[in-house]
C-alpha positions as MATLAB code, in Angstrom:
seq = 'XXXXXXXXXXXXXXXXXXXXXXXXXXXXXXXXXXXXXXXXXXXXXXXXXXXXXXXXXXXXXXXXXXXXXXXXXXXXXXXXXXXXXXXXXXXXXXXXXXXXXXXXXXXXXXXXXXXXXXXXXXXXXXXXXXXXXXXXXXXXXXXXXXXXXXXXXXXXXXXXXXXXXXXXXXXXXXXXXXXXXXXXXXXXXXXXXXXXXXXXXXXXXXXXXXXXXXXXXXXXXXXXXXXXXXXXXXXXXXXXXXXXXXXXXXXXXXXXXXXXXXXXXXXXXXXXXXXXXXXXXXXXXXXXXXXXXXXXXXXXXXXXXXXXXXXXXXXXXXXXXXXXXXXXXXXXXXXXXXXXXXXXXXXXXXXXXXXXXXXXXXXXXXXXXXXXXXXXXXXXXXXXXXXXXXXXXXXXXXXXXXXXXXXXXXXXXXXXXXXXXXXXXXXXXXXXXXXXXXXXXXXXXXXXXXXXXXXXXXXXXXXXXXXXXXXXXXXXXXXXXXXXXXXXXXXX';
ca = [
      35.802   39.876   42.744;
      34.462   37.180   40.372;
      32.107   38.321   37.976;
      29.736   35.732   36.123;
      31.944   36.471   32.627;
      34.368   35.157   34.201;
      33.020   32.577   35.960;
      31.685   31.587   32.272;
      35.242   31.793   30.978;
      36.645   29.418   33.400;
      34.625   27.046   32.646;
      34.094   26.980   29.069;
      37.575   26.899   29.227;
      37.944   23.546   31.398;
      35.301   21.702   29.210;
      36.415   22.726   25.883;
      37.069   20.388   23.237;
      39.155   20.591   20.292;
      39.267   18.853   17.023;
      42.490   18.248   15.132;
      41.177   16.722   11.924;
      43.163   13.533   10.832;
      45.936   12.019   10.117;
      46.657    8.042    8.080;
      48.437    5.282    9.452;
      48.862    1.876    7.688;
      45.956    2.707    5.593;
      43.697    3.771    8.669;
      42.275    6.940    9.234;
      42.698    7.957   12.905;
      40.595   10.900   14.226;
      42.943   13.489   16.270;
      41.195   15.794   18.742;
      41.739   17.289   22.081;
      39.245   16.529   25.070;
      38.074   18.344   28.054;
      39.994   17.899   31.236;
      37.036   17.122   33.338;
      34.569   14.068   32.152;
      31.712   14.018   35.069;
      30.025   16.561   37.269;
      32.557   16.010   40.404;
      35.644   16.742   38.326;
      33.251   19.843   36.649;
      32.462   20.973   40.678;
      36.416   20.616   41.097;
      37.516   23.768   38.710;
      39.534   26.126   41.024;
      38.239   29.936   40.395;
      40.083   32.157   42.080;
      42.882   32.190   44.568;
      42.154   34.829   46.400;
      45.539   35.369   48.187;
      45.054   31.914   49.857;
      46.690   29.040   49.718;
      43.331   27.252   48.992;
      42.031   28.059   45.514;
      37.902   28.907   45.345;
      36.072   25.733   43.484;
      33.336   25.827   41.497;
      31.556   23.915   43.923;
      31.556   26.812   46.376;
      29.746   29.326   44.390;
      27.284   27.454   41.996;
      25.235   24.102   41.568;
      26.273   21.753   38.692;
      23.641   19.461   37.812;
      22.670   17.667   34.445;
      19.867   19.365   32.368;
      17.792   18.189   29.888;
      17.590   19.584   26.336;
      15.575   21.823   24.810;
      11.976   20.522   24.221;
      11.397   20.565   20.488;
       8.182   18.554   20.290;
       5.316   16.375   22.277;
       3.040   13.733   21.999;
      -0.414   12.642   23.103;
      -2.637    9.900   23.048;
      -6.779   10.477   23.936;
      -5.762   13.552   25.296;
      -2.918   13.257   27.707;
       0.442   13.660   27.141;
       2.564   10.420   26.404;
       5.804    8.575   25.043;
       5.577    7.620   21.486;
       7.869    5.619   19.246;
       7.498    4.416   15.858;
       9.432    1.411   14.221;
      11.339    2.327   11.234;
      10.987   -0.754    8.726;
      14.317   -0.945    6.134;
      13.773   -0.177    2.485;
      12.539   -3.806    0.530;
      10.784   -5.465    3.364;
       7.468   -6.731    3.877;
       5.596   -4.426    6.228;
       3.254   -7.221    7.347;
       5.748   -9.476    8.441;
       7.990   -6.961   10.140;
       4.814   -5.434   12.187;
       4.308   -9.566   13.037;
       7.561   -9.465   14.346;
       7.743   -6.314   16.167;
       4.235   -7.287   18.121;
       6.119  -10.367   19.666;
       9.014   -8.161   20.736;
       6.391   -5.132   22.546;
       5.175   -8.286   24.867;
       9.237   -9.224   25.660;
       9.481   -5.544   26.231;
       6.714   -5.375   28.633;
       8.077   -7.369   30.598;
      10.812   -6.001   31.406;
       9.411   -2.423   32.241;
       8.281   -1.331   36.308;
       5.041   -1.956   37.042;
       2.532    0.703   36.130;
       4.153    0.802   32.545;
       2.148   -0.040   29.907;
       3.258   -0.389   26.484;
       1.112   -1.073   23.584;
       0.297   -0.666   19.992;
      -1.578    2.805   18.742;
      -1.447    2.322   15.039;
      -0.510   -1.334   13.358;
      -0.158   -0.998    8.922;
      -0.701   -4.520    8.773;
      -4.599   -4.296    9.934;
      -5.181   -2.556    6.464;
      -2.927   -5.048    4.685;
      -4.717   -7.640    6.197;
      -7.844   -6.063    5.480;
      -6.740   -5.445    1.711;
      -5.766   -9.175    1.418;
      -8.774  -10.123    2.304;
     -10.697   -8.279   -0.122;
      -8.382   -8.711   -2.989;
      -8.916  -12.858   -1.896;
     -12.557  -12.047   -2.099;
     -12.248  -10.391   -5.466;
     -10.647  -13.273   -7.054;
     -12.750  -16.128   -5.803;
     -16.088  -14.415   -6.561;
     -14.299  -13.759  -10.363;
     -13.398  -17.016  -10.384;
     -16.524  -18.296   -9.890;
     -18.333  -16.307  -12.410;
     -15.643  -17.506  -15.039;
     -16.449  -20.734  -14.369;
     -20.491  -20.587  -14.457;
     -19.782  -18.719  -17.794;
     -17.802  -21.584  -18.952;
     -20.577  -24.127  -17.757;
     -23.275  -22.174  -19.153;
     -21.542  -21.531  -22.688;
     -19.300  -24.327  -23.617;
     -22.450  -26.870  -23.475;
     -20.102  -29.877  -21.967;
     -19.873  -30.533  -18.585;
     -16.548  -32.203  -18.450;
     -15.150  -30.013  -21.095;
     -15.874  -26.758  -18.759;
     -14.175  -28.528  -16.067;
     -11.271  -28.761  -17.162;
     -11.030  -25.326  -18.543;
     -11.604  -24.593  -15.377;
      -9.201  -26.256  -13.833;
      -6.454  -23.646  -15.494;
      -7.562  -20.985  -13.230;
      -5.881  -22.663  -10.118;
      -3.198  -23.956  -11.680;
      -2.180  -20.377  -13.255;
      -2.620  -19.108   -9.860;
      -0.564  -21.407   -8.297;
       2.284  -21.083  -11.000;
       1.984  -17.339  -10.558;
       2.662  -17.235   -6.652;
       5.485  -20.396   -7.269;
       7.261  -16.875   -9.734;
       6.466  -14.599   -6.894;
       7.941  -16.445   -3.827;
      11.142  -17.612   -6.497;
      11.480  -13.487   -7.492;
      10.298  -12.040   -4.210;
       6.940  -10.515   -4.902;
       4.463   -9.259   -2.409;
       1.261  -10.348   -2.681;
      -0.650   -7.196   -2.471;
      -3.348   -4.827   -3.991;
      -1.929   -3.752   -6.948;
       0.013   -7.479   -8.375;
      -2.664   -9.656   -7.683;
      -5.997   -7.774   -7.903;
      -4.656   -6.863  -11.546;
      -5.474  -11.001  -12.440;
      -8.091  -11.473  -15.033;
      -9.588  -14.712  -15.163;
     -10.900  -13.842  -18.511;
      -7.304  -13.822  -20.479;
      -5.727  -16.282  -18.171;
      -8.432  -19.435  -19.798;
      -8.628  -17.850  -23.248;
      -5.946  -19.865  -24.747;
      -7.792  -22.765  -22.894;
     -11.135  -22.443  -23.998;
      -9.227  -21.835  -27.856;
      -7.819  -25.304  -27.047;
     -10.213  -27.307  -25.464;
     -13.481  -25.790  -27.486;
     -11.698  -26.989  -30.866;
     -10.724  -30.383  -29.469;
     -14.683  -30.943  -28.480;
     -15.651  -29.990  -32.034;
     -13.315  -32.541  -33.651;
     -14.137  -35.152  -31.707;
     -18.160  -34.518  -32.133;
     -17.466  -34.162  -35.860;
     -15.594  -37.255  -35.779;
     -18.205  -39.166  -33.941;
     -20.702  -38.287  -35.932;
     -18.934  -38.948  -38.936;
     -18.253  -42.326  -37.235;
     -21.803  -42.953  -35.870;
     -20.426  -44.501  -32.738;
     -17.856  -43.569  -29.643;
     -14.122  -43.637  -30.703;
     -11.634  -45.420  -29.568;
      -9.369  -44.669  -27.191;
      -6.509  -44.749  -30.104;
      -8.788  -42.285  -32.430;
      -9.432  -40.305  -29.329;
      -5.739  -39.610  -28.824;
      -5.127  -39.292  -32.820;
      -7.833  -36.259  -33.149;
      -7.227  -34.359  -30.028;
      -3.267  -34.524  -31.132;
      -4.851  -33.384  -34.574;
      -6.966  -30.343  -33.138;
      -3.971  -29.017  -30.625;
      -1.942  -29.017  -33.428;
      -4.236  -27.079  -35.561;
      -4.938  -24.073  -33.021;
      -1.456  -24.314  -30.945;
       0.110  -21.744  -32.730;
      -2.664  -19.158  -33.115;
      -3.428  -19.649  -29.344;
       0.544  -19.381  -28.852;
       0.789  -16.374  -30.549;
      -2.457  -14.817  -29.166;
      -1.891  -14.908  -25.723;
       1.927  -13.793  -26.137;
       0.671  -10.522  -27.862;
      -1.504  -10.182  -24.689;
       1.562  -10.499  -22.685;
       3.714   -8.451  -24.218;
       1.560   -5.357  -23.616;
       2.829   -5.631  -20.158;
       6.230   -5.368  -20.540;
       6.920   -1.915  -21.093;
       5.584   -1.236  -17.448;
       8.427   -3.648  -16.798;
      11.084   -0.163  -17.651;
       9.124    1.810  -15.017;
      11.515    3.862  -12.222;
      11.095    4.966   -9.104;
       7.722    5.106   -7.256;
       5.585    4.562  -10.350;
       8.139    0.870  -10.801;
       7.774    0.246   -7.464;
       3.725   -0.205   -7.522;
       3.137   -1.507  -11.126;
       6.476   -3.659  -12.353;
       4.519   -6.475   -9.887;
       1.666   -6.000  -11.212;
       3.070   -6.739  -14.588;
       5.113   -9.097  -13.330;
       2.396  -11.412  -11.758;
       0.464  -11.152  -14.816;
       3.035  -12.373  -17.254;
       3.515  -14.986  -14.979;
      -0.043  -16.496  -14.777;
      -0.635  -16.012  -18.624;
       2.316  -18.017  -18.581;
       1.451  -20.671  -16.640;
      -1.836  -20.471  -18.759;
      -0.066  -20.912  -21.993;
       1.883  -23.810  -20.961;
      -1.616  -25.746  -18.834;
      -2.942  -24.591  -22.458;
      -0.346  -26.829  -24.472;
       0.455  -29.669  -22.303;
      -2.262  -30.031  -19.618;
      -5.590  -29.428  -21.539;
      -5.029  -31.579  -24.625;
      -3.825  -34.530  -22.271;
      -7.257  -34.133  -19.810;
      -9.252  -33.858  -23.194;
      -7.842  -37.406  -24.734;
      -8.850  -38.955  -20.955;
     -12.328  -37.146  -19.941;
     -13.641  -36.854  -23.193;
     -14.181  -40.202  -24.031;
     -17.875  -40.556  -23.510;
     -20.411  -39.217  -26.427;
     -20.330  -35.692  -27.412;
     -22.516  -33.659  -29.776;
     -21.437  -30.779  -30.738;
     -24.582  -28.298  -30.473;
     -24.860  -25.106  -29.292;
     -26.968  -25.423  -26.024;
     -29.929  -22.630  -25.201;
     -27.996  -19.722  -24.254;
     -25.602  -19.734  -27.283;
     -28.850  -20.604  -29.457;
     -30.411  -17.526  -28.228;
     -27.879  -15.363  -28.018;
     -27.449  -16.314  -31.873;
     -30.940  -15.498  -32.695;
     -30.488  -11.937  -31.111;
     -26.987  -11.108  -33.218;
     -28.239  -12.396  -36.112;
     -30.438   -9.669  -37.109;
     -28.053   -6.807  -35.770;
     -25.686   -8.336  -37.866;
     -27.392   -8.508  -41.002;
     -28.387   -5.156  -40.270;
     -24.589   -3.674  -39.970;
     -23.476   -5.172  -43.245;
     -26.535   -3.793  -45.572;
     -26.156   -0.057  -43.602;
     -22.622   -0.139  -43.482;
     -22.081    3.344  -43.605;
     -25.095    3.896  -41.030;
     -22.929    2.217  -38.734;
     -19.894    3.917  -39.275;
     -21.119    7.409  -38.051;
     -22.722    5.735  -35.059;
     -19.591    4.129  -34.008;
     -17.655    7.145  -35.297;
     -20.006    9.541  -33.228;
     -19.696    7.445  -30.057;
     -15.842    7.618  -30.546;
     -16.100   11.059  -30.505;
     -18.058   11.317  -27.691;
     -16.504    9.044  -25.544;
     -13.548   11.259  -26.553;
     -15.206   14.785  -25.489;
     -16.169   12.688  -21.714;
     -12.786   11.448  -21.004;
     -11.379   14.946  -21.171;
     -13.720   16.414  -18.733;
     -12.990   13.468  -16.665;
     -10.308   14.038  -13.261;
      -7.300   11.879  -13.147;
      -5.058   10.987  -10.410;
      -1.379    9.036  -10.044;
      -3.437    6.146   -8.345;
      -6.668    5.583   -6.940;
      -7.399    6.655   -3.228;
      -7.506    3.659   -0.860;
     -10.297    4.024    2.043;
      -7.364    2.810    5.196;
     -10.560    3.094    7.295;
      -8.623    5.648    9.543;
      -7.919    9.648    9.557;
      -5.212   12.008    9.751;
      -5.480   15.216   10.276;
      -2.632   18.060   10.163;
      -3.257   20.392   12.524;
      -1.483   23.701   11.443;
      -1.236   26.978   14.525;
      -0.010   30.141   13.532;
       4.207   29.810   13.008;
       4.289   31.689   15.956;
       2.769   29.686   18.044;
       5.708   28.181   20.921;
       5.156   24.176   21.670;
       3.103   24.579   25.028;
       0.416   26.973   23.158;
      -0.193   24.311   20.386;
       0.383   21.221   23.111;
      -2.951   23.284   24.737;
      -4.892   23.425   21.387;
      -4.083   19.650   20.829;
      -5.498   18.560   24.281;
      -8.502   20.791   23.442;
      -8.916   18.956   19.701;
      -8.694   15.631   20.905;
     -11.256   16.035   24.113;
     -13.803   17.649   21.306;
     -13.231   14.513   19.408;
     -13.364   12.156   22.114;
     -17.051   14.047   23.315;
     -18.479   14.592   20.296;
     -17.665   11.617   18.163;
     -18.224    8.243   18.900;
     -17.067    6.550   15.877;
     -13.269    7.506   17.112;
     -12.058    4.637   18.905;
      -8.423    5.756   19.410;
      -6.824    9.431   19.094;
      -3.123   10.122   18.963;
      -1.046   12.910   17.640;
       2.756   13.816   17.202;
       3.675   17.983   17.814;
       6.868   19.434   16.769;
       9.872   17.538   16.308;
      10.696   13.919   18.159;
      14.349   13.305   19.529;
      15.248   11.147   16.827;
      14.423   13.761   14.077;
      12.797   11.518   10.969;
       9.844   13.709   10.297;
      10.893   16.972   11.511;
       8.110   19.799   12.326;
       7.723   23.155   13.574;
       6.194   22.896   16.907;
       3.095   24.554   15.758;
       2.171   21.685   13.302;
       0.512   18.508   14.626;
      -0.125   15.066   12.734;
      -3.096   13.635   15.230;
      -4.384   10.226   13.932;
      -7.684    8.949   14.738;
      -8.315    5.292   14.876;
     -11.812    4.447   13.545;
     -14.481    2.131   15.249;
     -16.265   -0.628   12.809;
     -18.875    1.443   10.243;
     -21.751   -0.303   12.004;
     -21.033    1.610   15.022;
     -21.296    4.699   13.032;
     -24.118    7.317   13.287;
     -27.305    7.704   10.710;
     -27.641   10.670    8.682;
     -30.978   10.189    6.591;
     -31.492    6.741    7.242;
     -28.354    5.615    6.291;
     -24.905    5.374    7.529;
     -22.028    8.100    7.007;
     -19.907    8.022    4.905;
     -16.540    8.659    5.370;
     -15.911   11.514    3.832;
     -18.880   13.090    5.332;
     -17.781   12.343    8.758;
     -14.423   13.570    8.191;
     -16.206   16.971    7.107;
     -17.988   17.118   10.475;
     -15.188   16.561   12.290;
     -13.244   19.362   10.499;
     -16.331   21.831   10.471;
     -16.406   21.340   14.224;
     -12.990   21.641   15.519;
     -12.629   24.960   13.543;
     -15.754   26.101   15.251;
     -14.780   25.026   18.570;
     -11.149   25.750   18.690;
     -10.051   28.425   16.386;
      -6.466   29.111   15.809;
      -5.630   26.537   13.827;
      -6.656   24.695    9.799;
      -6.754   21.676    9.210;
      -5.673   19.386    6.194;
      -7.927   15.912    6.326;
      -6.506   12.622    5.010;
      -5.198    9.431    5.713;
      -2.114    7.838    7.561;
      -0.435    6.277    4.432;
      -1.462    8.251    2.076;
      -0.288   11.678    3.708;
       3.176    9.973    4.160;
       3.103    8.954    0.297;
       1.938   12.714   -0.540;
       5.015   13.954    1.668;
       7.235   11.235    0.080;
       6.001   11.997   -3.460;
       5.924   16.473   -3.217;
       7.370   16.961    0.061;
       4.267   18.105    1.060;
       0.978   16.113    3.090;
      -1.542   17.563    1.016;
      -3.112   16.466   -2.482;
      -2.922   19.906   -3.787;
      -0.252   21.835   -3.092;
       0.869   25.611   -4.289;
       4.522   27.045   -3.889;
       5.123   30.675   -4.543;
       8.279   32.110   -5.460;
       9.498   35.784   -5.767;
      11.214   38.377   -3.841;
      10.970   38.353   -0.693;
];
């Protein structure tokens, strides 16, 4: 007889392979092992058993079916509720996530192309709509500061012409900031450029261009008629002179304070050292418009009559300080304790005050973990994931797209137990939201109602609400999705 032992013997023992470590030859390292004798599933149905007393052996073929399996099922995927085939792209460490998503939407339509008809392919969740969105913003940011800067100017320097072109250094640093950034590789993103200040980048400017005005009124005065173009040149090369190297000095003090960032490691290097970076590089670009640029623009636009007055604002603003400040010198010690006291108090808030590694960045999308008991096997939590996302789909109208990953995909890079579930849910535009006492909800608020409700509806399971990046960045950072997180050692 042949039992199944044996028939399990037999086998194992035709398919068996061997390894036979290595050996060196002319500096190459050759692999030595020992294969199978059979390769394919005819050679595998070919294994003689048994002869039996005949002259014909018994195959393999004769007493069982060979046919290819599949492996074990380790995790699952779904998208608004039905199971489907999801693949992420991988971007290499030190490229630009907005260009490589760019790239890798052109190759999904050469893709889908190629696949049978019926097969769809398309993109679930795309970073670069929240770069693009954070771009924007950050663009808007700077423009509207820009613009104040410059009505400031206008409205405090008195001179039309003069405000101009102390003005004029605010594109001009920007544009010799992003010249450093494409030369040194910098990404143009929240954290480098919504750091600018428009304020420090004219200060040296407005040091500059503010004492050349006052020269040239005194001198015109003194005068009692325009200068010449030759005076003109002599007293604006006098008054550059005469503040270059305070200005110089000033705004490399303010410059300096950014390079310590510049020794920052790891993570924490990674999001401010471009920051810093783009900052040094439009005060520098500042500095030198401030020396070169400015004086020259002065000795050709200024050659019309000035008087140098303070206009309205300045004369009011003067008639307010005044007082205060013959106030603080005859109760100097009256405003010692004031300003002491305030120290102190601002002292006592800032300790009762939270603090965080960065702030939290609305992405305008969810992600929730959705943890089943660790017993629970991958069809049992594939069941409570279909149930979640129909609840979501019924209930909530601001979800425009669902998706989740369960378990463990078949290229392992974020390996989970199958009873854990990242589901991501693709928000609709707020003004599509819903009203909760007259006004729209908030995020968070929604997110709450959401959670409150799926625990309700489907127990069995908690859930950990959060966002797509910034649970991968918690996970990167503590090995862990959540912003809080508690380990507990001891015996076991």
């Amino acid at each position: 007889g042949l039992s199944l032992d044996m028939l399990a013997e037999i086998v194992e023992q035709n398919t068996r392979n061997a390894g036979g470590g290595y050996i060196e030859i002319g500096g190459e390292q050759l692999i030595v092992r020992a294969t199978s004798r059979v390769d394919n599933i005819d050679q595998i149905l070919s294994i003689p058993l048994k002869f039996a007393g005949a002259v014909e052996p018994v195959l393999l073929s004769e007493v069982a079916t060979v046919t290819i399996g599949s492996a074990f099922r380790t995790g699952a995927s779904t998208d608004d509720g039905r199971e489907a085939i999801i693949g992420a792209t991988i971007m290499l460490a030190g490229e630009n996530s907005r260009l490589v998503a760019e790239s890798v939407r052109g190759k999904l339509v050469e893709v889908q192309e190629k696949l049978p008809q019926g097969v769809v392919i398309r993109p679930l969740y795309d970073r670069s709509n929240l770069v693009s969105r954070t771009i924007a913003t950050v663009e808007k940011n700077l423009t509207e500061g820009a613009l104040l800067v410059v009505i400031v100017l206008f409205a405090l320097l008195g001179n039309f012409r003069a405000a101009f072109i102390v003005a004029l250094v605010i594109p001009l640093s920007m544009l010799f900031a992003m010249t450093g950034m494409v030369r040194w590789h910098i990404s143009g993103n929240l954290m480098s450029l919504g750091a600018i200040d428009f304020g420090l980048i004219i200060d040296g400017a407005v040091v500059m261009v503010e004492n050349i005005v006052r020269h040239l009124g005194e001198r015109q005065h003194a005068l009692g008629r325009r200068l010449t173009v030759r005076e003109r040149t002599e007293e604006v090369l006098k008054s550059a002179k005469e503040v270059a190297n305070p200005m110089f000095f000033g705004v490399l003090i303010i410059t300096v304070v950014y390079v310590p960032i510049l020794a920052l490691q790891g993570i924490e290097g990674k999001m401010f050292k471009p920051m810093a970076l783009v900052v040094m590089l439009a005060l520098g670009g500042s500095l030198v418009l401030a020396v070169t640029l400015m004086p020259v623009l002065c000795s050709y636009l200024l050659g019309g009559k000035i008087q140098e007055k303070d206009n309205w604002l300045v004369t009011l603003t003067k008639r307010l300080y005044t007082p205060l400040l013959r106030f603080g010198l005859r109760f100097r010690f009256v405003v010692v304790i004031i300003m002491l006291g305030l120290f102190g108090s601002s002292i006592w808030v800032s300790s009762r005050l939270g603090s965080e590694f960065i702030p939290q960045l609305d992405e305008g999308d969810f992600a929730f973990q959705l943890i089943r008991s660790s017993s629970a096997g991958l069809s049992s939590s594939l069941e409570l994931q279909k149930q979640s996302e129909a609840i979501i789909r019924r209930d909530f109208p601001e979800v425009k797209e669902i998706f989740s990953r369960i378990g463990t995909a078949e290229v392992a890079s974020d390996p989970m137990n199958p009873n854990v579930s990242d589901t991501y849910l693709m928000l609709n535009p707020r003004d599509q939201w819903r009203e909760e006492d007259g006004r729209t909800i908030t995020k968070e608020r929604l997110g709450e109602i959401m959670r409150k409700t799926l625990l309700d509806q489907v127990p069995g399971q908690s859930i950990l609400v959060t966002q797509p990046i910034q649970m991968r960045f918690n996970e990167i950072m503590a090995g862990a999705r959540a912003d809080l997180v508690c380990k507990i050692f001891g015996d076991s």
